[in-house]
């Protein structure tokens, strides 16, 4: 018995370790300065529909709110003046699919990248506490927090998932009522549906959630698409969820029937998108992650060299021997582990190439049918770096056929409207969550990375302060590493790609 207890304690330690709590949290507050009133003078501001910039405007911000927008304004002499001449002001960016784990430095990585609002898609009690603290002191991005994921397993399987995946598990209506009541009382903004939930519990969850006025979002559970459309779920957490359903419907291996499947999908994706639109569902993107699967599987070192690995919490990337959830070779769950023969590898490569192409086809169909697409990244999943990854996602949405205007809309207005909150637009009375860029993102979506200033809550950070934040996080990470990552760090060649 003592051996069993010892194994359990060790396993629990390992599961908690990989969430990154042991890394030192930087002292963010000492980097910031506050101004009651700030004025961004003579700046080009993004229109509310994200289609163009309105030239030479003065934007007055007071105590975290936009109070006036016009030209040639008079203002308080004590105001902080920021010259916006030939610069471009956009709303703070929103990442609609993140996973914070216990790595609080991630909050500051988001802000350093102009991401002023995040939607946490598998919440925990400590993240609810982080939000309460931020609401008091403003030292972090705004947060929408979904519940821990719902599972519908019985017995030991249910206990296992609750322990290892920090999920909420119930298999009957009575337990569902209790669990959803607790979700509501704790203050979660939505219920996170997971993909393994059986049809009965899925239906039960939706019914109870509707009574509690809590939206159900997340994965598509174990139901067909026709059932799902009519279910009342408000959002699909990944475009790939729809692709996976189409692969199931196709019924043949896509690696051996690549052309036939893609022809099938070109027709089916339009039908799916039409139904998603008719049932007023939104879809979160996570396209970049799906594009990365091929490289993670067959060229992981090269992929790691193309991301900002040094800023990721070391315990998250190092993983655990319990299961493959790290980012590095031998711990990365996406890395190829099949039969070591050319034919098998070739089929796997064809599958993942086809999969990425299918994601683009589905994205374009959703766009054509005017489905609400919200930019999200699945941050802290392998190779998806908090903050930085949203800019990667915006570039991937461009590859999928979205215009730069539509892309920016998906990372500002669309999620803000979905959450019914006063962000996402540069508008009098809205929160002053803003990003000042040196280059025009409507001309090149990569220009969202040309950050001069980030405005959030009552604070402003500039390029120099952002550099300090990133250096402090890198130093904190280096103090807590057990695995050297020098050979995986971003190379000059990779930084040009």
Short mmCIF file of N, CA, C and O in Angstrom, two decimals, residues 41 257 462 465:
data_model
loop_
_atom_site.label_atom_id
_atom_site.label_comp_id
_atom_site.label_asym_id
_atom_site.label_seq_id
_atom_site.Cartn_x
_atom_site.Cartn_y
_atom_site.Cartn_z
N UNK A 41 -1.88 61.59 -30.22
CA UNK A 41 -2.12 62.72 -31.13
C UNK A 41 -1.84 62.35 -32.59
O UNK A 41 -0.90 61.64 -32.91
N UNK A 257 -6.57 8.20 -50.34
CA UNK A 257 -7.63 8.73 -51.21
C UNK A 257 -7.64 10.25 -51.14
O UNK A 257 -8.69 10.88 -51.01
N UNK A 462 5.57 50.68 -23.48
CA UNK A 462 6.18 51.03 -24.77
C UNK A 462 7.19 49.95 -25.17
O UNK A 462 7.36 48.94 -24.48
N UNK A 465 9.81 49.02 -22.56
CA UNK A 465 9.25 48.24 -21.45
C UNK A 465 8.91 46.81 -21.89
O UNK A 465 9.10 45.86 -21.12
#
